[in-house]
Coordinates of C-alpha atoms and ligand atoms in Angstrom, one line a residue:
M203 CA -0.1 -0.2 -0.1
T204 CA 1.3 3.4 -0.8
Y205 CA 1.3 6.6 1.5
E206 CA -1.2 8.0 -0.2
R207 CA -3.7 5.4 -0.4
A208 CA -2.8 5.0 3.2
K209 CA -3.6 8.5 3.8
Q210 CA -6.8 8.8 2.1
L211 CA -8.0 5.1 3.5
L212 CA -7.2 6.3 7.5
E213 CA -8.9 10.2 6.3
E214 CA -12.1 7.8 5.4
K215 CA -11.7 6.1 8.6
G216 CA -11.1 8.7 11.0
Q217 CA -7.4 7.2 11.9
T218 CA -5.2 9.2 10.7
Q219 CA -3.3 9.0 13.9
L220 CA -1.5 5.9 13.0
L221 CA 0.3 8.2 10.7
R222 CA 1.5 10.5 13.0
Y223 CA 5.4 9.2 13.3
Y224 CA 5.7 8.0 9.6
D225 CA 8.0 10.5 8.5
E226 CA 10.4 10.0 11.2
L227 CA 10.6 6.1 10.3
D228 CA 13.4 4.6 7.9
E229 CA 12.5 2.6 4.9
V230 CA 11.9 -0.8 7.0
G231 CA 9.6 1.2 9.6
K232 CA 7.4 3.0 6.9
N233 CA 6.7 -0.3 4.9
N234 CA 6.4 -1.9 8.5
L235 CA 3.5 0.7 8.8
L236 CA 1.7 0.7 5.5
A237 CA 1.6 -3.3 5.9
G238 CA 0.3 -2.8 9.1
I239 CA -2.7 -0.4 8.0
E240 CA -3.3 -3.1 4.9
N241 CA -3.9 -5.6 6.8
I242 CA -6.4 -4.1 9.3
V243 CA -9.4 -5.7 9.7
W244 CA -12.3 -3.2 10.3
D245 CA -14.8 -5.2 11.5
F246 CA -14.1 -3.8 14.9
E247 CA -15.8 -0.4 13.4
K248 CA -19.3 -2.4 13.3
D249 CA -19.0 -4.0 16.5
L250 CA -18.1 -0.6 18.5
A251 CA -21.4 1.2 16.7
N252 CA -23.2 -1.8 17.7
P253 CA -22.2 -3.2 21.1
L254 CA -23.4 -6.4 22.0
D255 CA -26.2 -6.4 24.6
L256 CA -24.9 -8.2 27.4
S257 CA -28.1 -7.1 29.5
G258 CA -29.7 -10.7 29.1
K259 CA -33.0 -9.0 28.7
G260 CA -35.0 -11.1 26.3
R261 CA -33.5 -14.3 27.2
D262 CA -35.3 -17.6 28.7
I263 CA -32.9 -18.3 31.4
R264 CA -33.6 -21.8 33.3
P265 CA -31.7 -24.4 34.8
I266 CA -29.7 -27.1 32.9
D267 CA -29.9 -30.7 33.7
G268 CA -26.6 -32.3 34.0
L269 CA -24.3 -35.4 35.6
K270 CA -23.5 -34.6 39.1
I271 CA -21.0 -36.3 40.8
P272 CA -22.8 -39.5 42.4
A273 CA -24.5 -40.1 38.9
I274 CA -21.2 -40.3 37.1
E275 CA -19.3 -42.1 40.0
A276 CA -22.6 -45.0 39.6
R277 CA -21.7 -45.4 35.9
K278 CA -18.2 -44.9 36.2
A279 CA -17.2 -48.1 34.6
E280 CA -19.2 -47.7 31.9
F281 CA -18.4 -44.2 30.7
E282 CA -15.1 -44.8 31.2
S283 CA -15.1 -48.2 28.8
V284 CA -16.9 -46.3 25.9
G285 CA -14.2 -43.3 26.6
V286 CA -11.2 -45.7 26.1
K287 CA -12.7 -47.3 23.3
A288 CA -13.2 -44.0 21.7
I289 CA -9.8 -42.9 22.3
K290 CA -8.0 -45.6 20.9
E291 CA -9.8 -45.7 17.9
N292 CA -8.3 -42.3 17.5
K293 CA -11.5 -40.4 17.6
V294 CA -10.6 -37.6 20.2
A295 CA -7.9 -34.8 19.8
A296 CA -7.0 -32.2 22.4
V297 CA -6.8 -28.8 21.3
L298 CA -5.0 -26.1 23.5
L299 CA -6.3 -22.7 23.9
A300 CA -3.0 -20.8 24.4
G301 CA -3.3 -17.3 22.4
G302 CA -4.1 -15.1 25.1
M303 CA -1.6 -12.7 26.6
G304 CA -2.2 -13.6 30.3
T305 CA -1.9 -9.4 31.1
R306 CA -3.3 -10.3 34.5
L307 CA -0.3 -12.8 35.7
G308 CA 1.9 -10.1 34.1
V309 CA 4.7 -12.2 32.4
D310 CA 6.2 -12.0 29.1
G311 CA 6.3 -14.9 26.8
P312 CA 3.6 -17.8 27.1
K313 CA 1.7 -18.4 29.8
G314 CA 2.1 -22.0 29.7
A315 CA 6.2 -21.4 29.7
Y316 CA 5.5 -19.9 33.2
D317 CA 6.9 -21.8 36.1
I318 CA 5.0 -22.8 39.0
G319 CA 7.9 -25.1 40.3
I320 CA 9.5 -23.8 43.6
T321 CA 12.7 -26.5 44.4
K322 CA 12.6 -27.9 40.7
P323 CA 10.9 -26.2 37.5
L324 CA 7.3 -27.4 36.5
Y325 CA 6.0 -25.7 33.6
I326 CA 2.2 -25.2 33.0
F327 CA 2.2 -26.9 29.7
E328 CA 4.4 -29.7 31.6
Q329 CA 1.9 -30.6 34.3
Q330 CA -1.3 -30.7 32.2
M331 CA 0.9 -32.8 29.4
K332 CA 1.5 -35.5 32.3
N333 CA -2.3 -35.5 33.2
L334 CA -2.8 -36.3 29.2
A335 CA 0.2 -38.8 29.2
E336 CA -1.5 -40.7 32.2
V337 CA -4.9 -41.5 29.4
N338 CA -2.4 -42.1 26.5
E339 CA -0.6 -44.7 28.5
K340 CA -4.1 -46.2 29.5
C341 CA -5.2 -46.5 26.2
G342 CA -1.9 -47.4 24.2
V343 CA -2.0 -44.2 21.8
K344 CA -0.9 -40.8 22.0
V345 CA -4.5 -38.4 21.5
P346 CA -3.4 -36.2 18.6
M347 CA -2.4 -32.8 20.2
Y348 CA -3.2 -29.2 18.5
V349 CA -2.1 -26.1 20.3
M350 CA -3.2 -22.5 19.4
T351 CA -1.0 -19.5 19.5
S352 CA -1.3 -16.2 18.5
D353 CA 1.1 -14.0 16.7
K354 CA 2.3 -12.5 20.2
N355 CA 3.6 -16.0 21.6
H356 CA 3.8 -18.6 18.4
E357 CA 7.4 -18.7 17.8
Q358 CA 8.4 -18.6 21.7
T359 CA 5.8 -21.2 22.2
V360 CA 6.7 -23.6 19.6
A361 CA 10.6 -23.4 20.4
F362 CA 9.2 -23.9 24.4
W363 CA 7.7 -27.2 23.0
K364 CA 10.7 -28.1 21.1
E365 CA 13.2 -27.3 23.8
H366 CA 11.3 -30.0 25.8
G367 CA 10.6 -32.8 23.7
Y368 CA 7.3 -32.0 22.7
F369 CA 6.1 -33.4 26.1
G370 CA 6.5 -36.9 25.0
Y371 CA 5.2 -36.4 21.5
D372 CA 7.1 -36.5 18.5
E373 CA 8.2 -33.4 16.2
G374 CA 5.3 -33.1 13.9
E375 CA 2.9 -34.8 16.1
V376 CA 1.8 -31.5 17.9
K377 CA 0.1 -29.3 15.3
F378 CA 0.3 -25.8 15.9
F379 CA -1.9 -23.1 14.6
K380 CA -2.0 -19.3 15.1
Q381 CA -5.8 -17.6 15.6
D382 CA -6.4 -14.4 14.2
M383 CA -5.5 -10.3 15.5
A384 CA -7.8 -7.2 15.9
P385 CA -6.8 -3.4 16.3
A386 CA -6.9 -2.3 19.8
V387 CA -8.5 1.0 20.5
D388 CA -8.8 4.0 22.7
Y389 CA -11.9 4.9 24.5
D390 CA -12.8 7.3 21.2
G391 CA -12.5 4.3 19.0
K392 CA -8.9 5.5 17.8
I393 CA -6.7 2.5 16.9
Y394 CA -3.3 2.7 18.8
L395 CA 0.5 2.6 17.7
E396 CA 2.1 0.1 19.7
R397 CA 5.4 1.3 18.1
K398 CA 5.9 4.2 16.2
D399 CA 5.8 1.7 13.2
T400 CA 3.7 -1.0 14.4
I401 CA -0.1 -1.3 14.8
A402 CA -1.5 -2.5 18.0
L403 CA -2.7 -5.9 17.6
S404 CA -4.0 -8.5 20.6
P405 CA -5.3 -12.0 20.4
N406 CA -9.1 -11.8 19.0
G407 CA -10.4 -14.2 21.8
N408 CA -10.8 -18.0 22.3
G409 CA -14.0 -18.1 20.1
G410 CA -12.6 -18.4 16.9
W411 CA -10.3 -21.4 17.7
F412 CA -12.2 -23.6 14.8
A413 CA -12.1 -21.1 11.8
S414 CA -8.5 -20.8 12.5
M415 CA -7.6 -24.7 12.5
Q416 CA -10.1 -24.8 9.6
R417 CA -7.5 -22.0 8.0
A418 CA -4.6 -23.8 9.2
G419 CA -5.8 -27.0 7.2
L420 CA -5.8 -28.5 10.1
V421 CA -10.1 -29.4 9.8
D422 CA -8.7 -31.9 7.1
D423 CA -6.2 -33.6 9.3
L424 CA -8.5 -34.3 11.8
K425 CA -10.8 -35.7 9.5
K426 CA -7.9 -38.0 7.9
K427 CA -7.3 -39.1 11.4
G428 CA -10.8 -40.2 11.9
V429 CA -11.3 -37.4 14.8
E430 CA -14.8 -37.0 15.7
W431 CA -14.7 -35.2 19.4
L432 CA -12.5 -32.2 20.1
N433 CA -11.7 -31.5 23.4
I434 CA -10.7 -28.0 23.9
Y435 CA -9.5 -26.8 27.0
A436 CA -7.3 -23.6 28.6
V437 CA -3.6 -22.8 29.8
D438 CA -4.5 -21.4 32.7
N439 CA -5.7 -24.3 34.8
V440 CA -2.8 -26.5 35.6
L441 CA -5.4 -29.3 37.1
Q442 CA -6.9 -29.7 33.6
R443 CA -7.5 -33.3 32.8
I444 CA -7.4 -33.8 29.2
A445 CA -9.2 -36.4 27.1
D446 CA -10.6 -37.8 30.5
P447 CA -12.0 -40.9 29.1
V448 CA -15.1 -40.8 31.7
F449 CA -16.1 -37.6 30.3
V450 CA -15.5 -38.3 26.7
G451 CA -17.5 -41.6 27.3
A452 CA -20.5 -39.7 29.6
T453 CA -20.6 -37.1 26.4
I454 CA -21.2 -40.1 23.9
E455 CA -23.4 -41.7 25.7
S456 CA -25.9 -39.0 26.4
G457 CA -25.9 -38.0 22.6
V458 CA -25.5 -34.3 23.0
N459 CA -23.1 -32.1 20.7
C460 CA -21.1 -30.8 23.6
G461 CA -19.9 -32.0 26.6
A462 CA -18.5 -29.5 29.5
K463 CA -16.8 -30.1 32.6
V464 CA -18.3 -28.0 35.8
V465 CA -17.4 -27.7 39.3
C466 CA -20.4 -26.6 41.9
K467 CA -19.9 -23.0 42.2
N468 CA -18.6 -22.5 46.0
N469 CA -21.2 -19.7 46.7
P470 CA -23.9 -17.9 44.4
Y471 CA -22.0 -15.1 43.7
E472 CA -18.7 -16.7 42.5
K473 CA -17.5 -15.4 39.2
V474 CA -17.6 -17.6 36.8
G475 CA -19.8 -18.7 33.8
V476 CA -22.4 -20.7 34.5
L477 CA -24.3 -23.3 32.5
C478 CA -28.2 -22.7 31.8
M479 CA -30.6 -23.1 29.2
D480 CA -32.0 -20.5 27.0
G481 CA -35.5 -21.5 25.9
D482 CA -34.4 -24.8 24.2
K483 CA -30.9 -24.0 23.5
P484 CA -27.7 -24.6 26.1
D485 CA -25.7 -21.5 27.1
I486 CA -23.2 -19.9 29.5
I487 CA -24.4 -16.9 31.4
E488 CA -22.1 -14.6 32.8
Y489 CA -21.8 -14.4 36.5
Y490 CA -22.7 -10.9 36.2
E491 CA -25.9 -11.7 34.3
L492 CA -27.3 -13.7 36.9
T493 CA -30.0 -11.9 39.0
D494 CA -30.1 -12.2 43.1
E495 CA -33.1 -14.4 42.9
M496 CA -31.8 -16.7 40.0
A497 CA -28.4 -16.9 42.0
N498 CA -29.7 -17.6 45.2
Q499 CA -32.4 -20.3 43.4
K500 CA -32.5 -23.8 44.7
D501 CA -33.8 -27.0 43.3
E502 CA -36.2 -30.0 45.0
N503 CA -32.9 -31.3 46.1
G504 CA -32.0 -28.1 48.0
D505 CA -29.0 -27.5 45.9
Y506 CA -28.4 -24.4 44.0
A507 CA -30.6 -24.4 40.7
Y508 CA -27.5 -22.6 38.8
C509 CA -24.6 -24.4 40.3
F510 CA -22.6 -25.5 36.8
G511 CA -19.6 -23.2 36.6
A512 CA -17.7 -23.8 33.3
I513 CA -14.1 -24.6 33.9
M514 CA -13.3 -24.2 29.7
N515 CA -12.9 -27.9 29.3
Y516 CA -15.3 -29.0 26.0
L517 CA -16.0 -31.7 24.1
F518 CA -17.1 -30.7 20.9
R519 CA -18.7 -33.0 18.2
L520 CA -16.6 -32.0 15.2
S521 CA -19.6 -33.1 12.5
R522 CA -21.6 -30.2 14.7
L523 CA -18.7 -27.6 14.9
E524 CA -18.7 -28.0 10.7
E525 CA -22.0 -27.3 10.6
I526 CA -22.1 -24.0 12.4
A527 CA -18.9 -23.0 10.8
D528 CA -20.5 -20.2 9.4
A529 CA -22.5 -18.9 12.1
K530 CA -21.7 -15.4 13.4
I531 CA -20.2 -15.5 16.8
P532 CA -21.0 -12.5 19.0
V533 CA -17.6 -10.0 19.4
H534 CA -17.5 -8.8 23.0
I535 CA -15.7 -5.5 23.7
V536 CA -13.1 -5.4 27.0
E537 CA -11.1 -3.3 28.7
K538 CA -7.8 -3.9 28.6
K539 CA -4.3 -2.4 29.2
I540 CA -2.6 -1.6 26.0
E541 CA 0.5 -1.1 25.3
R542 CA 0.7 1.9 23.4
V543 CA 3.2 4.9 22.2
C544 CA 2.9 7.5 24.6
E545 CA 3.0 11.4 24.3
D546 CA 6.8 11.5 24.5
G547 CA 7.3 8.8 21.5
V548 CA 7.9 6.1 24.3
T549 CA 6.6 2.7 24.2
R550 CA 5.0 2.1 27.7
K551 CA 2.5 -0.6 29.4
P552 CA -0.1 1.5 31.2
E553 CA -1.0 0.8 34.9
K554 CA -4.7 0.5 34.5
E555 CA -7.2 -0.1 31.3
N556 CA -6.6 2.6 29.1
G557 CA -8.3 0.9 25.7
K558 CA -10.8 -2.1 24.4
K559 CA -10.1 -4.9 22.6
F560 CA -12.4 -7.2 20.5
E561 CA -13.0 -10.6 21.8
T562 CA -15.1 -13.7 20.6
L563 CA -15.8 -16.3 23.4
V564 CA -15.6 -20.1 23.2
V565 CA -18.9 -20.1 25.7
D566 CA -20.6 -18.4 22.8
L567 CA -20.4 -21.4 20.8
I568 CA -22.1 -23.9 23.6
K569 CA -25.5 -22.0 21.8
L570 CA -24.4 -23.0 18.8
M571 CA -23.7 -26.3 19.5
G572 CA -27.7 -27.1 20.3
S573 CA -27.1 -29.6 23.1
A574 CA -24.7 -29.5 25.9
L575 CA -24.2 -32.2 28.8
P576 CA -23.2 -30.6 31.9
F577 CA -20.4 -33.2 33.6
E578 CA -19.1 -32.4 37.3
V579 CA -15.8 -32.6 38.5
V580 CA -14.3 -32.2 42.4
R581 CA -13.2 -28.9 42.3
E582 CA -10.1 -29.7 44.4
K583 CA -8.6 -32.3 42.2
E584 CA -9.1 -30.7 38.4
F585 CA -9.5 -26.5 39.1
A586 CA -6.5 -24.7 39.9
P587 CA -6.9 -21.5 37.6
I588 CA -3.9 -19.3 37.2
K589 CA -5.2 -15.9 36.2
N590 CA -3.3 -13.5 38.6
K591 CA 0.1 -13.6 40.6
T592 CA -1.5 -13.8 44.2
G593 CA -4.6 -13.9 45.3
V594 CA -7.9 -15.6 44.3
D595 CA -6.9 -17.8 41.2
S596 CA -3.2 -17.1 41.3
V597 CA 0.2 -19.1 41.4
E598 CA 0.2 -18.9 45.3
S599 CA -3.8 -21.0 45.5
A600 CA -2.9 -23.1 42.4
R601 CA 0.4 -24.1 44.1
E602 CA -1.6 -25.2 47.2
L603 CA -3.9 -27.0 44.9
L604 CA -1.3 -29.0 43.3
K605 CA 0.5 -29.8 46.6
Q606 CA -2.9 -31.1 47.7
N607 CA -2.8 -33.4 44.6
G608 CA 0.7 -34.7 45.6
V609 CA 2.3 -32.8 42.8
E610 CA 5.9 -32.4 44.2
L611 CA 6.9 -28.5 43.7
Ligands
UTP296 P1 -8.4 -15.4 29.4 O1 -9.7 -15.1 29.1 O2 -8.0 -16.0 30.9 O3 -7.5 -14.6 28.4 O4 -8.2 -16.9 28.5 P2 -5.7 -14.3 28.7 O5 -5.2 -13.4 27.8 O6 -5.1 -15.7 28.8 O7 -5.5 -13.5 30.5 P3 -5.7 -12.0 30.6 O8 -6.9 -11.5 30.6 O9 -5.1 -11.2 29.4 O10 -5.1 -11.7 32.1 C1 -8.6 -18.3 28.6 C2 -8.2 -19.2 27.6 O11 -8.2 -18.7 26.7 C3 -7.1 -18.8 25.8 C4 -5.7 -18.1 26.8 O12 -4.9 -18.6 26.4 C5 -6.1 -19.5 28.1 O13 -6.4 -20.7 27.7 N1 -7.3 -17.5 24.7 C6 -7.5 -16.2 25.5 C7 -6.9 -17.4 23.6 O14 -6.1 -18.7 23.3 N2 -6.9 -16.6 23.3 C8 -7.6 -15.2 23.1 O15 -7.0 -14.4 22.2 C9 -7.8 -15.1 24.7

């Protein structure tokens, strides 16, 4: 793109601030900036003009039926044998969503490369893969492994896995793919510059993972392998159990398009998304969308009616994902701390939120899947999220839980 064309486009869009430093850039910088401008995906303008209504108005929210721990225990052997058979037949693949920036944890580089060890190194990726290794051993196969990264961490992630021998997999058996990026804007909708020659771009949320897999040609790869189910999981949970045969078996047996691991909320106001029904479709309602009345509603057994907190470990039926591949996933506008060029021309990370990013979320796929099974797990055994350095959902709390589960740190 030429300078003249870029200037004309940005004038039309009201974004000429992006050319503010153009004249002081060298040739490489100029070309970099012009390429960045050419690659901007302008969809965010529509999302800013018509933000999503998160009030919950017009929804018909009701509790959803799910499998609680006693019911799972009673049928454990049956579920397990169905799950093991599916895994042995290569019908289940694992997809790690690791494209996020982990800004709350505040470390540079991939979150999964974070060392949570105390007396010896123990990386988040490593601990998660240890759990998967147990399943692989039990089933006598290696569950096909896919890892989503973003432009911000791709090279570092791939290098880390290589350095650590792909955690028991062979090179080429773990497939890495990149998600898309979206511009980050200030409160007036003006796109930030991250460097004088670089547009501020951020990973566009974890909702677009299937489209990104398709673009990378990996859906064909899945089909060639005979995969029918995708176990999507987040990098933050260090007690994540991947391709858990009991969960796989229960989901297959129930005939739904999507299984969701859940924990029972520890209080009515816990900040987790809750699995529910919206009319005749499953959905996830965010904690801030639950009214007081709903949060405290009890069922006939005296349990909270909206108790199924999702822990971002889902089993998706591949054929259904393909059917809904063209559906529009809602875009959430989220306030974040955005690294940007300051008035004095220097790039800095802000202390507090300074703008907005555009994200689609994996939770919004649940409704499109059409049917879902909440599958309860023991919180202390399977849910140790690492979002922050200290306090709630932190490195500290996750270490405690790892110790409780006999993991040496
Ligand atoms: P979070 O919502 O916690 O976001 O991600 P994050 O970017 O990791 O952390 P913060 O909000 O900046 O502190 C939940 C899961 O979704 C993945 C993350 O890597 C994590 O596994 N994710 C998030 C993506 O893969 N892509 C994204 O764009 C965002």
